[in-house]
Structure formats: structure tokens, C-alpha cells
Coordinates of C-alpha atoms and ligand atoms in Angstrom, one line a residue:
M1208 CA 79.9 116.2 100.4
V1209 CA 83.6 116.0 100.6
L1210 CA 85.1 119.0 98.7
E1211 CA 81.7 119.4 97.1
G1212 CA 82.4 122.3 94.7
L1213 CA 85.8 121.0 93.5
G1214 CA 84.5 117.5 93.0
K1215 CA 81.5 118.7 91.0
S1216 CA 83.5 120.9 88.6
L1217 CA 86.2 118.3 88.2
R1218 CA 83.5 115.7 87.4
N1219 CA 82.0 118.1 84.9
A1220 CA 85.3 118.6 83.2
I1221 CA 85.8 114.8 83.0
G1222 CA 82.2 114.5 81.7
R1223 CA 83.2 116.6 78.7
I1224 CA 85.7 114.0 77.8
T1225 CA 83.6 111.0 78.3
G1226 CA 80.7 112.7 76.5
A1227 CA 82.8 113.7 73.5
T1228 CA 82.8 111.8 70.2
N1229 CA 86.3 112.8 69.4
I1230 CA 89.3 113.7 71.5
D1231 CA 91.4 116.4 69.9
E1232 CA 93.8 119.1 71.1
Q1233 CA 91.0 121.7 71.2
L1234 CA 89.0 119.5 73.6
V1235 CA 92.0 118.8 75.8
D1236 CA 92.7 122.5 75.9
D1237 CA 89.1 123.3 77.0
V1238 CA 89.1 120.6 79.6
V1239 CA 92.4 121.8 81.0
K1240 CA 91.0 125.3 81.3
D1241 CA 88.0 123.8 83.1
L1242 CA 90.3 122.0 85.5
Q1243 CA 92.3 125.2 86.1
R1244 CA 89.1 127.1 86.9
A1245 CA 87.9 124.3 89.2
L1246 CA 91.1 124.1 91.1
L1247 CA 91.5 127.9 91.4
T1248 CA 88.0 128.3 92.6
A1249 CA 88.8 125.7 95.3
D1250 CA 91.7 127.9 96.5
V1251 CA 94.4 125.8 95.2
N1252 CA 97.6 127.8 94.8
V1253 CA 98.0 129.3 91.3
Q1254 CA 101.5 128.0 90.7
M1255 CA 100.5 124.5 91.6
V1256 CA 97.5 124.7 89.3
L1257 CA 99.6 125.8 86.4
E1258 CA 102.2 123.1 86.8
L1259 CA 99.6 120.4 87.2
T1260 CA 97.5 121.4 84.2
K1261 CA 100.6 121.7 82.1
R1262 CA 101.6 118.2 83.0
I1263 CA 98.2 116.9 82.3
K1264 CA 98.1 118.5 78.9
S1265 CA 101.4 117.2 77.8
R1266 CA 100.8 113.7 79.1
A1267 CA 97.4 113.6 77.6
M1268 CA 98.7 114.7 74.1
D1269 CA 102.1 113.1 74.0
E1270 CA 101.7 109.8 75.7
K1271 CA 100.2 106.9 73.8
P1272 CA 97.2 105.2 75.4
E1273 CA 98.1 101.8 76.8
A1274 CA 97.0 98.6 75.1
G1275 CA 93.3 98.2 75.3
E1276 CA 92.8 101.7 76.4
G1277 CA 90.8 104.2 74.3
P1278 CA 91.8 107.8 73.9
K1279 CA 89.0 108.9 76.4
E1280 CA 90.2 106.5 79.1
H1281 CA 93.7 107.6 78.5
V1282 CA 92.9 111.3 79.1
V1283 CA 90.7 110.5 82.2
K1284 CA 93.5 108.3 83.6
V1285 CA 96.1 111.0 83.1
I1286 CA 93.9 113.5 85.0
Y1287 CA 93.2 111.0 87.7
K1288 CA 96.9 110.0 88.1
E1289 CA 98.2 113.6 88.2
L1290 CA 95.6 114.5 90.8
V1291 CA 96.7 111.5 92.9
N1292 CA 100.3 112.4 92.5
L1293 CA 99.6 115.9 93.8
L1294 CA 98.5 114.5 97.1
D1295 CA 100.6 111.4 97.3
N1296 CA 103.5 112.6 99.3
G1297 CA 104.5 109.4 101.0
E1298 CA 103.4 106.7 103.3
G1299 CA 100.9 107.1 106.1
L1300 CA 101.7 107.3 109.8
K1301 CA 103.9 104.4 110.8
M1302 CA 102.4 102.2 113.4
E1303 CA 105.4 102.1 115.7
P1304 CA 106.5 103.5 119.1
Q1305 CA 107.0 107.2 118.8
T1306 CA 106.1 110.7 120.1
I1307 CA 103.7 112.8 118.0
M1308 CA 103.1 116.5 118.4
M1309 CA 100.0 118.2 117.2
V1310 CA 100.1 121.8 116.0
G1311 CA 97.6 124.1 114.4
L1312 CA 95.6 127.3 114.8
Y1313 CA 92.7 127.7 117.1
G1314 CA 89.7 125.3 116.7
Q1315 CA 91.1 123.3 113.9
G1316 CA 90.5 120.0 115.6
K1317 CA 93.9 119.3 117.3
T1318 CA 92.5 118.0 120.6
T1319 CA 89.8 115.9 119.0
S1320 CA 92.4 114.4 116.6
C1321 CA 94.6 113.6 119.6
G1322 CA 91.9 111.4 120.9
K1323 CA 91.1 109.8 117.5
L1324 CA 94.8 109.1 117.0
A1325 CA 95.2 107.6 120.4
L1326 CA 92.4 105.2 119.7
V1327 CA 94.0 104.2 116.4
F1328 CA 97.3 103.3 118.2
S1329 CA 95.7 101.7 121.2
K1330 CA 93.6 99.5 118.9
K1331 CA 96.9 98.4 117.4
G1332 CA 98.0 97.2 120.8
F1333 CA 100.3 100.1 121.8
R1334 CA 100.4 101.6 125.3
V1335 CA 99.4 105.2 124.6
G1336 CA 99.6 108.3 126.7
M1337 CA 98.5 111.8 125.9
I1338 CA 100.0 115.0 127.3
A1339 CA 97.9 118.1 127.6
A1340 CA 100.4 120.9 126.7
D1341 CA 97.7 123.4 125.8
V1342 CA 98.3 125.7 128.8
H1343 CA 96.3 128.6 127.5
R1344 CA 92.7 127.4 127.1
P1345 CA 91.3 126.8 130.6
A1346 CA 89.2 123.7 129.6
A1347 CA 91.8 122.1 127.4
Y1348 CA 93.0 119.6 130.0
D1349 CA 89.5 118.5 130.8
Q1350 CA 88.7 118.1 127.1
L1351 CA 91.7 115.8 126.6
K1352 CA 91.0 114.0 129.8
Q1353 CA 87.5 113.2 128.7
L1354 CA 88.6 112.0 125.3
G1355 CA 91.2 109.8 127.0
E1356 CA 88.6 108.3 129.2
K1357 CA 86.5 107.6 126.2
V1358 CA 89.2 105.7 124.4
G1359 CA 90.8 104.2 127.5
V1360 CA 94.1 106.2 127.2
D1361 CA 95.9 107.9 130.1
V1362 CA 96.3 111.7 130.0
Y1363 CA 98.9 113.7 131.8
G1364 CA 98.3 117.4 132.5
E1365 CA 98.8 120.0 135.1
P1366 CA 95.6 122.2 135.3
G1367 CA 96.7 125.7 135.9
A1368 CA 100.3 125.3 134.8
K1369 CA 101.6 127.9 132.4
D1370 CA 104.8 126.4 131.3
A1371 CA 104.1 124.1 128.4
P1372 CA 107.6 122.6 127.9
G1373 CA 107.8 121.8 131.6
V1374 CA 104.5 120.0 131.4
V1375 CA 105.7 118.0 128.5
K1376 CA 109.0 117.2 130.3
R1377 CA 107.2 115.9 133.4
G1378 CA 104.6 114.1 131.1
L1379 CA 107.3 112.2 129.4
E1380 CA 108.7 111.1 132.7
H1381 CA 105.3 110.1 133.9
F1382 CA 104.7 108.1 130.7
K1383 CA 108.1 106.3 130.7
D1384 CA 106.4 103.0 130.1
K1385 CA 104.2 104.2 127.2
K1386 CA 105.1 103.4 123.7
V1387 CA 103.2 106.1 121.9
I1388 CA 102.9 109.6 123.3
I1389 CA 100.7 112.2 121.8
V1390 CA 101.2 115.9 122.7
D1391 CA 98.3 118.3 122.3
T1392 CA 99.3 122.0 122.0
S1393 CA 97.7 125.4 122.2
G1394 CA 96.0 127.1 119.3
R1395 CA 95.7 130.8 118.6
H1396 CA 93.6 132.9 116.3
A1397 CA 96.5 133.9 114.3
L1398 CA 100.1 132.9 114.3
E1399 CA 101.7 135.0 117.0
S1400 CA 105.3 134.9 117.7
D1401 CA 104.8 133.7 121.3
L1402 CA 102.9 130.7 120.0
I1403 CA 105.6 129.9 117.6
Q1404 CA 108.3 130.2 120.3
E1405 CA 106.2 128.0 122.7
L1406 CA 105.8 125.3 120.0
K1407 CA 109.6 125.4 119.3
D1408 CA 110.2 125.0 123.0
V1409 CA 107.8 122.1 123.3
A1410 CA 109.2 120.4 120.3
A1411 CA 112.7 120.8 121.7
V1412 CA 111.6 118.9 124.9
A1413 CA 109.3 116.3 123.2
K1414 CA 111.6 115.6 120.3
P1415 CA 108.6 114.3 118.4
K1416 CA 109.2 112.1 115.3
E1417 CA 106.0 113.4 113.8
R1418 CA 104.9 117.0 113.9
L1419 CA 101.4 116.9 112.6
L1420 CA 99.7 120.0 111.3
V1421 CA 95.9 119.8 112.0
L1422 CA 94.1 121.8 109.4
D1423 CA 90.4 122.4 109.1
S1424 CA 89.5 121.5 105.5
Q1425 CA 87.4 124.7 105.3
V1426 CA 90.4 126.8 105.4
G1427 CA 91.0 128.7 102.2
Q1428 CA 93.9 130.7 100.8
Q1429 CA 95.3 131.2 104.3
A1430 CA 96.2 127.5 104.4
G1431 CA 99.4 128.0 102.5
P1432 CA 100.9 130.8 104.7
Q1433 CA 99.7 129.0 107.9
A1434 CA 101.3 125.8 106.9
D1435 CA 104.5 127.7 105.9
A1436 CA 104.8 129.3 109.3
F1437 CA 104.2 126.1 111.3
H1438 CA 106.6 124.4 109.0
K1439 CA 109.3 126.9 109.6
A1440 CA 108.7 126.6 113.4
V1441 CA 108.7 122.9 113.9
G1442 CA 109.1 121.2 110.5
V1443 CA 105.7 119.7 109.7
T1444 CA 105.9 116.0 108.8
G1445 CA 102.3 115.3 108.2
V1446 CA 98.9 116.9 107.9
I1447 CA 95.6 115.8 109.4
L1448 CA 92.7 117.3 107.5
T1449 CA 89.6 117.7 109.7
K1450 CA 85.9 118.4 109.1
M1451 CA 86.0 116.6 105.8
D1452 CA 82.3 115.8 106.6
G1453 CA 81.4 119.4 106.1
T1454 CA 80.8 121.3 102.8
A1455 CA 84.4 122.4 102.7
K1456 CA 86.1 123.5 99.5
G1457 CA 89.3 122.0 100.8
G1458 CA 91.4 123.2 98.0
G1459 CA 93.4 125.3 100.4
A1460 CA 94.5 122.2 102.1
L1461 CA 96.0 121.0 98.9
S1462 CA 98.1 124.1 98.9
A1463 CA 99.1 123.5 102.5
V1464 CA 100.3 120.0 101.5
A1465 CA 102.4 121.4 98.7
K1466 CA 103.9 124.1 100.9
T1467 CA 105.1 121.7 103.6
N1468 CA 105.8 118.8 101.2
A1469 CA 104.3 116.7 104.0
R1470 CA 101.8 114.0 103.4
I1471 CA 98.3 113.9 104.6
V1472 CA 98.1 111.1 107.1
F1473 CA 94.5 111.1 108.4
L1474 CA 91.2 112.6 107.6
G1475 CA 88.7 113.7 110.3
V1476 CA 85.3 113.0 109.0
G1477 CA 83.0 113.8 111.9
E1478 CA 82.9 114.8 115.5
H1479 CA 82.7 111.2 116.8
I1480 CA 85.8 109.6 118.0
R1481 CA 85.8 107.0 115.3
D1482 CA 85.2 109.5 112.5
F1483 CA 88.8 109.2 111.4
E1484 CA 90.3 107.6 108.3
P1485 CA 93.8 106.9 107.2
F1486 CA 94.4 109.1 104.1
N1487 CA 94.7 107.3 100.8
A1488 CA 95.3 109.5 97.8
N1489 CA 93.7 107.1 95.3
K1490 CA 90.6 106.8 97.4
F1491 CA 90.4 110.5 98.0
I1492 CA 90.6 111.4 94.4
S1493 CA 88.3 108.7 93.2
R1494 CA 85.8 109.9 95.7
L1495 CA 86.4 113.5 94.6
L1496 CA 85.9 112.5 90.9
G1497 CA 82.8 110.5 91.7
M1498 CA 84.2 107.1 91.0
G1499 CA 82.9 106.0 94.3
D1500 CA 84.7 104.0 96.9
L1501 CA 83.5 100.5 97.6
S1502 CA 86.5 99.6 99.7
S1503 CA 85.8 102.4 102.2
L1504 CA 82.2 101.4 102.4
A1505 CA 83.2 97.9 103.3
E1506 CA 85.6 99.2 105.9
L1507 CA 83.0 101.3 107.4
A1508 CA 80.5 98.5 107.4
K1509 CA 83.0 96.1 109.0
R1510 CA 83.9 98.6 111.7
E1511 CA 80.3 99.3 112.6
L1512 CA 78.9 95.8 112.1
E1513 CA 81.5 93.5 113.6
G1514 CA 79.8 91.0 115.8
N1515 CA 76.3 91.9 114.6
E1516 CA 75.0 88.5 113.6
E1517 CA 71.8 89.7 112.0
V1518 CA 73.8 91.8 109.6
E1519 CA 76.2 89.0 108.9
D1520 CA 73.3 86.7 108.1
A1521 CA 71.8 89.3 105.8
S1522 CA 75.1 89.8 104.1
K1523 CA 75.5 86.1 103.5
N1524 CA 72.0 85.9 102.2
I1525 CA 72.8 88.7 99.8
M1526 CA 76.0 87.1 98.7
S1527 CA 74.3 83.9 98.0
G1528 CA 71.7 85.6 95.8
R1529 CA 68.8 85.4 98.3
F1530 CA 67.5 88.8 99.3
T1531 CA 64.4 89.2 101.3
L1532 CA 62.7 92.3 102.6
K1533 CA 64.1 91.3 106.0
D1534 CA 67.6 91.5 104.6
M1535 CA 66.8 94.9 103.1
Y1536 CA 65.5 96.0 106.5
T1537 CA 68.5 94.8 108.4
Q1538 CA 70.9 96.4 105.8
M1539 CA 69.0 99.6 105.9
E1540 CA 69.1 99.8 109.7
A1541 CA 72.8 99.0 109.6
V1542 CA 73.5 101.6 107.0
S1543 CA 71.6 104.2 108.9
K1544 CA 73.7 103.4 112.0
M1545 CA 76.8 104.0 110.0
G1546 CA 76.1 107.7 110.1
P1547 CA 74.5 110.3 107.9
L1548 CA 73.2 108.8 104.8
Q1549 CA 75.1 111.4 102.8
K1550 CA 78.4 110.1 104.0
V1551 CA 77.5 106.5 103.0
M1552 CA 76.1 107.6 99.7
N1553 CA 79.4 109.2 98.7
L1554 CA 81.1 105.9 99.0
I1555 CA 78.8 104.0 96.6
P1556 CA 80.0 104.1 93.0
G1557 CA 77.7 106.2 90.9
M1558 CA 75.7 107.4 93.8
N1559 CA 77.4 110.8 94.3
K1560 CA 76.7 111.7 90.7
M1561 CA 73.1 111.8 91.9
E1562 CA 73.9 114.2 94.7
D1563 CA 71.8 117.0 93.2
K1564 CA 68.8 114.9 92.8
I1565 CA 68.9 113.4 96.3
N1566 CA 67.5 115.3 99.2
Y1567 CA 69.3 113.6 102.1
E1568 CA 66.9 114.6 104.8
E1569 CA 64.1 113.3 102.7
S1570 CA 66.0 110.0 102.3
Q1571 CA 66.4 109.7 106.0
A1572 CA 62.8 110.4 106.6
R1573 CA 61.9 107.7 104.0
L1574 CA 64.1 105.3 105.8
K1575 CA 62.2 105.9 109.0
R1576 CA 58.9 105.5 107.2
Y1577 CA 60.0 102.2 105.7
R1578 CA 60.9 100.9 109.1
V1579 CA 57.5 101.7 110.6
I1580 CA 55.8 100.0 107.6
M1581 CA 57.9 96.9 108.0
D1582 CA 57.1 96.8 111.6
S1583 CA 53.5 96.3 110.7
M1584 CA 54.2 93.4 108.4
T1585 CA 54.0 89.8 109.4
D1586 CA 57.1 87.6 109.1
A1587 CA 55.7 85.8 106.2
E1588 CA 55.1 89.1 104.4
M1589 CA 58.7 90.1 105.1
D1590 CA 60.0 86.8 103.6
D1591 CA 57.8 87.1 100.6
P1592 CA 57.0 90.7 99.7
R1593 CA 55.3 89.7 96.5
S1594 CA 52.4 88.5 98.6
I1595 CA 51.8 92.1 99.7
K1596 CA 48.8 93.0 97.6
G1597 CA 45.2 94.3 97.9
S1598 CA 43.8 94.3 101.4
R1599 CA 47.2 93.5 102.8
V1600 CA 48.5 96.8 101.6
N1601 CA 45.6 98.6 103.3
R1602 CA 46.1 96.6 106.5
I1603 CA 49.8 97.4 106.7
A1604 CA 49.2 101.0 105.8
Y1605 CA 46.6 101.3 108.5
G1606 CA 48.8 99.7 111.1
A1607 CA 51.7 101.9 110.2
G1608 CA 49.7 105.1 109.9
V1609 CA 50.8 105.7 106.4
S1610 CA 49.1 105.8 103.0
P1611 CA 48.7 102.6 100.9
H1612 CA 50.9 104.4 98.4
D1613 CA 53.8 104.4 100.9
V1614 CA 53.5 100.7 101.3
K1615 CA 53.5 100.1 97.6
E1616 CA 56.5 102.4 97.3
L1617 CA 58.4 100.3 99.8
V1618 CA 57.6 97.0 97.9
K1619 CA 58.7 98.7 94.7
Q1620 CA 61.9 99.9 96.3
Y1621 CA 62.5 96.3 97.5
E1622 CA 62.0 94.9 94.0
Q1623 CA 64.5 97.5 92.6
S1624 CA 67.1 96.8 95.3
K1625 CA 66.7 93.1 94.6
K1626 CA 67.3 93.7 90.9
T1627 CA 70.4 95.8 91.6
M1628 CA 71.7 93.2 94.0
K1629 CA 71.2 90.5 91.3
G1630 CA 73.1 92.6 88.8
F1631 CA 75.8 93.3 91.3
M1632 CA 76.2 89.7 92.3
G1633 CA 76.2 88.6 88.7
N1634 CA 79.5 90.5 88.3
R1635 CA 82.0 87.9 89.4
K1636 CA 84.9 90.3 90.0
M1637 CA 82.9 92.8 92.1
R1638 CA 81.3 89.9 94.0
K1639 CA 84.7 88.5 94.9
Q1640 CA 86.0 91.8 96.0
M1641 CA 83.0 92.5 98.1
M1642 CA 83.1 89.1 99.7
K1643 CA 86.7 89.5 100.6
Q1644 CA 86.1 92.9 102.2
M1645 CA 83.1 91.8 104.1
G1646 CA 85.2 88.9 105.6
A1647 CA 82.9 86.3 103.9
G1648 CA 85.8 84.8 102.0
D1649 CA 84.8 81.3 103.0
L1650 CA 81.6 81.4 101.0
D1651 CA 81.6 79.8 97.6
V1652 CA 81.4 82.3 94.8
Ligands
GTP1500 N1 82.4 117.8 112.0 C1 83.6 117.7 112.5 N2 83.9 118.4 113.6 C2 85.2 118.2 114.1 C3 86.1 117.4 113.5 N3 87.3 117.5 114.2 C4 87.0 118.3 115.2 N4 85.8 118.8 115.1 C5 85.1 119.8 116.0 O1 85.8 121.0 115.9 C6 85.7 121.7 117.2 C7 87.1 122.1 117.6 O2 87.9 120.9 117.8 P1 89.1 120.9 118.9 O3 89.6 119.5 118.8 O4 88.7 121.4 120.2 O5 90.0 121.9 118.2 P2 91.4 122.4 118.7 O6 92.3 122.6 117.5 O7 92.0 121.5 119.8 O8 91.0 123.8 119.3 P3 91.8 124.7 120.3 O9 92.4 123.8 121.4 O10 90.8 125.7 120.9 O11 92.8 125.4 119.5 C8 85.0 120.7 118.1 O12 83.7 121.1 118.3 C9 85.2 119.4 117.5 O13 84.1 118.5 117.8 C10 85.8 116.7 112.3 O14 86.5 115.9 111.6 N5 84.5 116.9 111.8
MG1501 MG1 92.6 122.0 121.7

């Protein structure tokens, strides 16, 4: 899960508030201590932790809850807002013509992020070019070239060249007609002075509006000094946090953000070229605190499902209150296509609280089993799962090579999903939001 450890301990701290019968200074003190421990364990810089928790404590105690807000909601809101403020350092990357330079230590995800970013800009209609200015790693040019081919973006490079600023200079000439230029640079194991000098020289030629520090979210305490050194060299304007799909503690990244005073602009959430999300502090913190993130889920769904008529039909059925096993099947298939179940689960409100209880591999295996079972059902049975009883259960089980118990479990799961959907659709506000996000705004709600 994203920032697993930190998220869990922050959720526990908040749980102490929501579970308390009475909010008093002692409780706030205890919770603030829990927060400190959680943030420090996640490698957030000590100074930052102290300032943050001091603000949380004074706002929680001194500010009056807003109208209609209980004392518990008030404290939770203060914690939430302060955490958001910590990360909210300004707007995302502007979608306008510009030159962007990537910097970062070895293996942090610079080259991959170049490709991902190129896709973002070219999807917006910009003519994009990428320049391979990593002259140290022999395969760097080929890697960027391959990424470029994948996303349909031209790449300029000079295999074998040793002079990075020269490559950039000729690359800019070559890409005179491009609107957005992305410059990939070399990484190193540590910050050596020759790397720093090379980056300065490249920046002097490229004159990039954005200097993006690419940071692996698993980086710990070193994140601060690393960010500092890059910042001194080229003036970091933004951070791309990569490998957020891993089990990173990620707190170090928070320190890096504070050090450079730059905002996080994108998150890398997987190896795939489309595993890239614009950063949104509210979203990030609500996910961290386990408040779920329906809007992200809808975005993900939209991206993956666009043009898939079956799924659109199923979505409309769900919206209108009909929900057959076929719909569940289609939805399940679609969801499993969206990527690891774990990633999707984290986006569903309430779901990530269950993270300890859910064995994700087991869930994936169950999904597969369900599919096989459904393949042995007739269309009529799919439309009316209540008819699946007695000898039908045995026939389906036999056909699918599973036990009758598995078949019954699937029917039960369907009944449960249907109930959840009903509850969900009964909530007018949520329904409206969901419809809008799924692009089904023309349906009558
Ligand atoms: N899981 C995951 N892997 C990623 C992500 N971003 C990059 N990677 C992987 O991390 C590895 C290193 O990525 P690169 O893009 O080559 O990193 P780099 O900073 O260019 O590395 P150097 O050029 O050697 O300094 C590759 O295997 C990528 O597939 C991400 O968001 N999630
Ligand atoms: Mg690279």
C-alpha cells in the first residue's frame, strides 16, 4: 500500500479520536505524540514533525469547531488539513510549451518518468520531443528511444557522445518545431561533484522552466540532503515521486519536499507507461488516512474503460439500479484489468482499513475462480442468479471443476455486492458524483 506504515499509524492515531467518548487536552496530547512517532518512524525530518504537531495541537485546542461540526470532527479535520498543507506547495505542472529537465540519483525512475510525462503532454495535443542527455549509462539512449516509440514521441540522442550539454544544444536545434522538450539526464550512486557540474552545464544550455527532481519514494533520511544538493545545483522546481506502488515508507520524500520548497507534481505508481498520476495533496492525504478516493477510482476506470461498451452498459445498469451477475462479471473483469487489486482497493473508501484482513493474492485467485464458474453458467442463470440452486449448483461446479461450495460462495458474493450497490445508489449525493465521474451525466438520477 502507498506509504503503508505511515498511513496505518496515522489511521490508528485518528482512530483514537473517533473512538473516544470525550475529547480533552490529555487525549489531544496523546494523539499528537502518536502522530509524532508515526511521522518520525516514516523518516520525516524532526524539525518538520515538531512544527507540524505543534500547529495541530494549538489549532485543535484553540479553534472553535465550525457550525455543525462536533469536537471529534474538528480535531480530525485539523490533522487532515495540516497534513495537506505540508504537501500542498503550489499548483501542478502547467500544461504549456516549455522545457523540462529531469534530475535525480541512479535508478530513481528519471528515464521512465520522461516517457510518462511525454505521454501526458502529447495527449494534451503538444508536439513533444525528448533529449537523451544521459551520456554515462550505455543503454540510456536505447531505453529512452524505446519509451518514445511506445508513446509516439521523437527522441534525440547521440549514442557514444560524452558531452551532455552539447547533445542538449543540438537536440534543441533538432526539435525547434516541438513545443515541449523533456531532457533526461544521468544518474549516479551518490552525488559526485562531476555530476553536479554536468547538471549545471546542461541546465545552462537547456534553460528549463521546470527542473524536476525524480525521487524514489522508498528513499529514507537521505532524501533531505539529496534534495538539498540537487536544489543547490539546479534549483529544483518540482518533485516526481516514483514507485508509490511499492511498500515505501515515503516519509523521506516529505522531507525532500520541505527542503526544496518545491511541490510534488506527479506520482509514479507502477512500471507501466500509464502508471502516472498528477499529484493532489488532498487526494494523497485522504488515501493515506484511509478515507478512500472515489474520484481516483473513477479516473482510473475512465482511462482503462473508455470505449468498452460492455462496461459502459454494465455501469448504466448499475446506475439504474439493475445489477445482474453479468454486470458483476463485467465489472470484475474490468477492475482486474485496471491493475493489481491492491491498487484498486486502496481507492475504495473503507476498503483500505481492511488491508490486514485481505490477502490480495487470494483475492486475485478468487476472481479467477469466479470467472471460470461464470463461464459454466447459462445466460439465463447469469441474468437471474437466484435460480442457481440444487442440481444447477452441482452442474456448474462440475463444469468449472470447482466444489459446489465455491459456486454458492459466488452467488452469495453477488447478493452482497447487489446489496452494497443498492445502498450506494440509494445515496443521492454519492450517486450523482459517481454518475458525473463516469461520464453518465445524461442518465436520470
Ligand atoms: N514499480 C515501479 N517501478 C518504477 C517506477 N518508475 C520507475 N520504475 C522502475 O525503476 C527502474 C529504474 O527506472 P529508470 O527510469 O531507468 O531510472 P533512472 O533514474 O532513469 O535510472 P538511471 O538512468 O540508471 O539513473 C526501472 O526498472 C523502472 O521500470 C514506478 O513508479 N513504479
Ligand atoms: Mg535513466
